[in-house]
Short mmCIF file of C-alpha atoms in Angstrom, two decimals:
data_model
loop_
_atom_site.label_atom_id
_atom_site.label_comp_id
_atom_site.label_asym_id
_atom_site.label_seq_id
_atom_site.Cartn_x
_atom_site.Cartn_y
_atom_site.Cartn_z
CA MET C 1 98.98 94.29 93.55
CA ASN C 2 100.29 95.56 96.15
CA LEU C 3 103.79 96.32 96.94
CA GLY C 4 103.80 97.59 100.71
CA ARG C 5 105.31 100.75 99.43
CA ILE C 6 106.44 102.55 102.82
CA THR C 7 105.46 100.12 105.47
CA THR C 8 107.84 97.44 104.10
CA ALA C 9 110.58 99.98 105.80
CA VAL C 10 109.63 98.43 109.20
CA LEU C 11 110.25 95.03 108.11
CA ILE C 12 114.01 93.45 109.79
CA ALA C 13 113.29 95.11 113.43
CA SER C 14 110.55 93.37 113.59
CA THR C 15 112.23 90.34 113.70
CA LEU C 16 113.16 91.02 116.85
CA SER C 17 110.18 88.63 117.75
CA ALA C 18 111.77 85.53 115.92
CA CYS C 19 114.53 83.86 117.98
CA GLY C 20 116.48 81.16 117.57
CA GLY C 21 118.31 80.33 113.84
CA SER C 22 116.48 76.73 112.57
CA ASN C 23 116.83 75.93 109.19
CA ASP C 24 113.67 74.60 108.08
CA SER C 25 114.67 73.85 104.23
CA SER C 26 115.64 70.42 104.68
CA ASN C 27 111.53 68.93 104.94
CA ASN C 28 110.96 70.46 100.84
CA SER C 29 109.39 67.73 98.73
CA THR C 30 111.49 65.71 95.86
CA PRO C 31 110.19 67.86 93.16
CA ALA C 32 108.75 65.82 89.81
CA LYS C 33 112.14 66.83 88.03
CA PRO C 34 115.37 66.74 88.96
CA SER C 35 117.02 69.78 90.43
CA SER C 36 120.27 69.59 92.85
CA THR C 37 120.04 73.17 94.35
CA LYS C 38 119.26 73.66 98.04
CA VAL C 39 117.92 76.72 99.07
CA ASN C 40 117.32 76.97 103.01
CA VAL C 41 114.25 78.36 104.31
CA PHE C 42 114.91 79.59 107.89
CA SER C 43 111.97 79.70 109.83
CA SER C 44 113.17 82.34 112.59
CA ILE C 45 116.80 84.94 112.64
CA ALA C 46 119.68 83.68 114.83
CA ASN C 47 122.06 86.67 116.39
CA GLU C 48 118.58 88.03 118.25
CA ASP C 49 121.12 90.05 120.77
CA THR C 50 123.02 91.77 118.37
CA CYS C 51 120.55 92.93 116.03
CA LYS C 52 118.62 95.15 117.14
CA PRO C 53 118.00 98.75 117.77
CA GLY C 54 120.81 100.83 119.34
CA VAL C 55 123.71 98.87 117.73
CA ASP C 56 125.24 98.95 114.29
CA VAL C 57 123.33 97.47 111.71
CA GLY C 58 126.38 95.71 110.70
CA ASN C 59 125.70 93.31 113.29
CA CYS C 60 122.84 91.92 111.55
CA HIS C 61 123.67 88.76 109.89
CA PHE C 62 122.05 87.06 107.38
CA GLU C 63 122.62 83.73 105.81
CA LYS C 64 121.99 83.14 102.29
CA GLY C 65 118.44 81.83 101.88
CA ILE C 66 114.98 82.88 102.88
CA TYR C 67 113.54 83.78 106.20
CA VAL C 68 110.35 83.76 106.76
CA LEU C 69 109.58 85.69 110.01
CA LYS C 70 107.21 86.20 112.03
CA ILE C 71 106.70 89.75 113.00
CA ASP C 72 104.34 90.20 116.01
CA LYS C 73 103.27 88.15 118.56
CA ALA C 74 99.88 88.19 116.65
CA THR C 75 101.07 85.71 114.00
CA THR C 76 100.47 81.83 114.75
CA ASN C 77 102.06 79.08 114.00
CA GLU C 78 99.57 78.11 111.45
CA GLN C 79 100.27 81.21 109.77
CA HIS C 80 103.76 81.25 109.53
CA GLN C 81 103.60 77.30 108.48
CA ARG C 82 101.46 78.37 105.47
CA VAL C 83 103.69 81.32 104.37
CA ILE C 84 106.55 78.84 104.72
CA THR C 85 104.70 75.60 103.09
CA GLN C 86 104.48 78.03 99.56
CA VAL C 87 108.54 79.51 99.60
CA LYS C 88 109.22 75.78 99.49
CA ASN C 89 106.34 75.13 97.51
CA MET C 90 107.76 78.13 95.06
CA MET C 91 111.32 76.77 95.44
CA MET C 92 109.96 72.95 94.07
CA TRP C 93 108.98 73.96 91.07
CA ALA C 94 111.07 76.50 90.19
CA HIS C 95 113.84 76.18 87.66
CA ASP C 96 116.99 74.97 89.01
CA ASP C 97 118.63 77.79 87.59
CA VAL C 98 115.91 79.84 89.43
CA ARG C 99 116.71 78.06 92.72
CA LYS C 100 120.61 78.96 92.64
CA GLN C 101 119.63 82.46 92.19
CA PHE C 102 117.58 82.54 95.47
CA ALA C 103 120.44 80.33 96.94
CA ASN C 104 122.46 82.64 96.79
CA LYS C 105 120.70 86.12 97.76
CA ARG C 106 119.43 86.95 101.69
CA THR C 107 115.56 87.41 101.07
CA VAL C 108 113.23 88.05 103.89
CA ILE C 109 109.81 87.41 103.91
CA GLY C 110 107.77 89.01 107.10
CA ILE C 111 104.57 88.03 108.81
CA VAL C 112 102.87 90.85 110.25
CA GLU C 113 99.36 91.09 111.61
CA GLY C 114 99.37 94.83 109.92
CA GLU C 115 100.09 98.15 109.39
CA ALA C 116 99.57 99.71 112.08
CA GLN C 117 101.85 97.16 114.19
CA LEU C 118 104.71 99.02 112.09
CA ASN C 119 104.95 102.23 113.87
CA GLY C 120 106.97 102.72 116.95
CA PRO C 121 111.09 102.98 118.07
CA LEU C 122 112.42 100.56 115.84
CA GLY C 123 111.61 102.92 112.74
CA LYS C 124 115.27 104.39 112.64
CA PHE C 125 116.90 100.98 112.95
CA VAL C 126 114.87 99.64 110.52
CA LEU C 127 115.32 102.30 107.86
CA ALA C 128 118.81 102.03 108.61
CA LEU C 129 119.20 98.13 108.06
CA ASN C 130 117.10 99.16 104.54
CA SER C 131 119.93 101.30 103.76
CA GLN C 132 122.23 98.29 103.87
CA LYS C 133 120.39 96.48 101.86
CA VAL C 134 120.46 99.02 98.84
CA LYS C 135 124.30 99.36 99.51
CA GLY C 136 124.13 95.29 98.37
CA LEU C 137 124.83 94.49 102.11
CA THR C 138 123.11 92.38 105.30
CA ILE C 139 120.04 91.50 102.13
CA GLU C 140 119.22 91.75 99.21
CA GLY C 141 115.28 91.75 99.37
CA ILE C 142 112.56 92.30 101.72
CA GLU C 143 108.29 91.87 101.31
CA LEU C 144 105.71 91.40 103.87
CA ILE C 145 102.94 89.25 104.57
CA TYR C 146 99.61 90.93 106.56
CA THR C 147 97.07 88.79 108.39
CA ASN C 148 94.63 91.77 109.10
CA GLN C 149 95.08 93.75 107.09
CA GLY C 150 91.67 93.45 105.16
CA LYS C 151 92.21 90.15 104.89
CA ASP C 152 94.47 86.72 106.36
CA GLU C 153 97.39 86.89 103.36
CA THR C 154 98.12 84.00 104.61
CA LEU C 155 95.12 81.94 103.85
CA TYR C 156 95.89 83.09 100.26
CA PRO C 157 98.69 82.93 97.39
CA THR C 158 99.77 86.27 98.03
CA THR C 159 103.25 84.49 99.33
CA TYR C 160 103.95 83.74 95.59
CA GLN C 161 103.23 87.32 94.54
CA LYS C 162 105.55 88.97 96.74
CA MET C 163 108.24 86.26 96.24
CA MET C 164 107.97 87.30 92.18
CA GLN C 165 108.52 90.98 93.71
CA VAL C 166 111.73 90.08 95.63
CA TYR C 167 112.91 87.85 92.59
CA ASP C 168 111.89 90.94 89.94
CA TYR C 169 113.52 93.64 91.92
CA TYR C 170 116.66 91.93 93.52
CA ILE C 171 117.29 88.61 93.19
CA ASP C 172 118.01 88.45 89.23
CA ASP C 173 120.50 91.14 89.39
CA ASN C 174 119.33 93.22 86.73
CA SER C 175 118.62 90.99 83.99
CA ASN C 176 121.97 89.63 84.00
CA SER C 177 120.67 86.26 84.16
CA ALA C 178 118.82 84.21 81.05
CA ALA C 179 115.75 83.80 83.53
CA GLY C 180 116.03 87.40 84.15
CA SER C 181 116.78 88.66 80.44
CA GLU C 182 113.70 86.67 79.73
CA LEU C 183 111.23 88.34 82.31
CA THR C 184 111.88 92.03 80.72
CA SER C 185 110.75 90.39 77.74
CA ALA C 186 108.36 88.70 78.48
CA TYR C 187 106.96 91.63 79.94
CA GLY C 188 107.83 93.77 77.00
CA GLU C 189 106.03 91.22 75.22
CA PHE C 190 103.11 91.51 76.73
CA LYS C 191 102.89 95.27 76.21
CA ARG C 192 103.40 94.66 72.72
CA VAL C 193 100.42 92.33 72.55
CA LEU C 194 98.33 94.56 74.33
CA LYS C 195 99.22 97.26 71.73
CA ALA C 196 98.34 95.15 68.89
CA LYS C 197 95.20 93.91 69.85
CA LYS C 198 93.85 97.26 70.78
CA SER C 199 93.78 97.95 67.02
CA GLU C 200 92.23 94.28 66.16
CA ALA C 201 89.59 95.24 68.88
CA GLY C 202 88.27 98.19 66.50
CA ALA C 203 85.39 100.24 68.70
CA ALA C 204 85.13 97.19 70.95
CA GLU C 205 86.47 97.17 73.88
CA TYR C 206 89.91 96.35 75.30
CA LEU C 207 92.45 94.85 77.64
CA THR C 208 94.08 98.03 79.41
CA PHE C 209 97.23 98.81 82.09
CA ASN C 210 98.29 101.18 84.18
CA GLU C 211 101.96 101.64 84.52
CA CYS C 212 101.74 104.59 86.76
CA ASN C 213 101.66 102.88 90.38
CA TYR C 214 104.29 100.91 90.00
CA GLY C 215 106.52 102.82 87.68
CA ASN C 216 108.66 104.01 90.21
CA GLN C 217 109.42 107.09 88.52
CA GLN C 218 110.75 105.10 85.39
CA LEU C 219 108.70 105.03 82.59
CA GLY C 220 109.90 105.98 79.59
CA ALA C 221 108.19 106.61 76.16
CA ASP C 222 107.46 102.95 75.44
CA ARG C 223 104.03 102.52 78.36
CA ALA C 224 101.62 99.78 78.12
CA VAL C 225 98.70 100.51 76.44
CA ASP C 226 96.68 103.71 78.07
CA THR C 227 99.11 104.61 80.45
CA PRO C 228 99.09 108.40 80.37
CA SER C 229 101.70 110.09 78.52
CA LYS C 230 102.74 111.31 82.15
CA CYS C 231 101.54 110.19 85.42
CA ILE C 232 98.61 112.57 87.42
CA LEU C 233 97.48 112.39 90.69
CA SER C 234 93.95 112.54 90.93
CA ASP C 235 94.17 115.54 93.46
CA PRO C 236 91.08 118.47 93.55
CA ASP C 237 92.91 120.31 96.07
CA ASN C 238 96.18 120.74 94.30
CA PRO C 239 95.10 120.66 90.60
CA ALA C 240 98.12 123.19 90.06
CA LYS C 241 100.77 120.62 90.35
CA PRO C 242 99.12 117.38 89.55
CA SER C 243 102.12 115.72 89.25
CA ILE C 244 103.49 116.47 92.30
CA ASP C 245 102.81 114.33 94.70
CA ASP C 246 102.28 115.02 99.33
CA GLU C 247 105.75 114.47 99.77
CA GLY C 248 106.72 116.74 96.77
CA ASN C 249 107.96 113.76 94.93
CA ASP C 250 107.31 114.17 90.57
CA ILE C 251 105.46 111.54 89.54
CA SER C 252 105.29 111.58 85.72
CA ASN C 253 107.02 109.03 85.45
CA GLY C 254 105.43 107.17 87.91
CA LYS C 255 104.87 106.98 91.58
CA PRO C 256 108.05 106.44 93.21
CA ASP C 257 108.46 103.64 95.77
CA MET C 258 109.84 104.54 99.19
CA VAL C 259 111.19 100.98 100.20
CA HIS C 260 111.95 100.04 96.57
CA THR C 261 114.61 102.45 96.02
CA VAL C 262 116.03 100.27 92.85
CA LYS C 263 115.62 102.09 89.38
CA LEU C 264 113.71 100.40 88.06
CA ASN C 265 109.54 99.63 86.74
CA LEU C 266 108.69 97.80 89.84
CA ASN C 267 105.00 96.32 86.73
CA PRO C 268 107.19 93.00 85.24
CA GLY C 269 107.21 91.74 88.59
CA ALA C 270 104.09 92.82 90.57
CA LEU C 271 102.49 92.13 87.01
CA LEU C 272 103.58 88.49 87.16
CA GLY C 273 103.55 87.96 90.48
CA THR C 274 99.56 88.39 89.95
CA VAL C 275 100.13 86.27 86.99
CA TYR C 276 101.67 83.03 89.16
CA GLU C 277 98.73 84.08 91.96
CA TYR C 278 96.20 82.89 89.73
CA LYS C 279 98.33 79.92 88.43
CA VAL C 280 98.13 78.30 91.73
CA GLU C 281 94.85 78.87 92.95
CA PRO C 282 92.82 80.41 90.56
CA GLY C 283 89.84 82.24 92.06
CA LYS C 284 92.03 82.79 95.27
CA ASN C 285 93.90 85.53 93.48
CA THR C 286 93.67 89.15 93.82
CA PRO C 287 93.83 90.35 90.12
CA ALA C 288 96.12 93.46 89.61
CA GLY C 289 94.03 96.65 90.29
CA GLU C 290 96.38 98.57 86.91
CA LEU C 291 94.21 95.77 84.53
CA LYS C 292 90.67 96.85 82.79
CA GLY C 293 88.89 97.70 79.94
CA SER C 294 89.10 100.82 78.11
CA LYS C 295 85.83 101.33 78.47
CA GLY C 296 85.76 101.16 82.23
CA ALA C 297 84.80 97.57 82.40
CA ALA C 298 86.35 96.19 85.86
CA PHE C 299 88.69 92.99 84.85
CA ILE C 300 87.09 89.62 85.35
CA ASN C 301 88.94 87.15 87.09
CA SER C 302 88.72 83.88 85.03
CA GLY C 303 90.09 82.17 81.53
CA LYS C 304 93.07 79.86 80.76
CA LEU C 305 95.50 82.15 80.10
CA GLY C 306 96.12 83.53 76.60
CA LYS C 307 93.97 81.32 74.88
CA GLY C 308 91.18 84.22 73.91
CA LYS C 309 90.55 87.09 71.41
CA ALA C 310 91.20 90.95 71.69
CA THR C 311 88.04 91.67 73.43
CA ASP C 312 88.74 89.55 76.54
CA VAL C 313 89.37 91.88 79.81
CA ASN C 314 90.08 88.88 81.71
CA TRP C 315 93.04 86.27 82.06
CA ALA C 316 92.17 84.62 78.69
CA ASN C 317 93.59 88.20 76.90
CA PRO C 318 96.57 87.64 74.28
CA ALA C 319 98.48 89.77 75.97
CA PHE C 320 99.16 87.45 79.13
CA LYS C 321 100.04 84.16 76.76
CA PRO C 322 104.26 85.77 76.87
CA LEU C 323 103.78 85.73 80.63
CA ASP C 324 102.47 82.60 80.91
CA ASP C 325 105.09 80.55 78.94
CA PHE C 326 107.70 82.22 80.93
CA MET C 327 105.92 80.94 84.21
CA ASN C 328 106.31 77.73 82.54
CA LYS C 329 109.68 77.58 81.83
CA TRP C 330 111.41 78.69 84.53
CA PHE C 331 109.18 78.69 87.46
CA PHE C 332 106.70 75.79 87.20
CA ALA C 333 109.69 73.86 85.55
CA ASN C 334 109.65 71.09 88.57
CA LYS C 335 105.57 71.59 88.80
#
């Protein structure tokens, strides 16, 4: 999983490389089942001249819908279109209630070559715009897709993962919707079954999940199997304060995220995003690095979701069944 902890903050300023204001949503294919809600998918931003450094970020205007934006000149039309296609697919396949939620929020998915392209004079402007997001102004959620950060993510189902994270963190209004509430319940059931299967496995290896990396300082006593009661850094140079990061943040309840500043445990959206990837393109997804065996076995990227036994350190582990059931109901209703 990769939430783009720091660099996502520079997303919006780079929309200056996009121009016009075309709306690509009319190209959506008809889903297998009726779904009446239209979700606008924009390929560029209309107000380039007024949304730029040196002006009030309040001048940046986004319509309701999903913006898929080229961040730098290195992004090709083919890469741009692949991300647009995945966004449209997700909206086609989703339950109409989920489509309504996306249709009433302003979401940005930006495509950029890599983190290095995100440094520079636009930083202050973007942070200011990001603060508008926190206040519920301008946009509700942002995420990045990289084209040259170890791999070209547009060739993988990464967009689905990032969209799922945006849904959990910003779109579902903190579980006030039926789908959002069931997402929270499904993740809770994942943790409950994980713990039950640990007991069932006995002396054999069992599946574990470490919530520390995406805990966002929000972890309580109910932590996933083998998540430590106090998250710590592996820092030999700072043994006296293993739960304090380089910026002085207390990470004992999960590492803080500098971009996703909502007071939420970020694990549900991130893990569900990886499940989504696996359901769409098994073998091309990136399994969550926080999943592993209790005795150190690597998580194997195979298996029928939730259909296996307690000792499976792969997708067949029964703990994944509640996540799969949630996805089938709310995000693959029309697939």
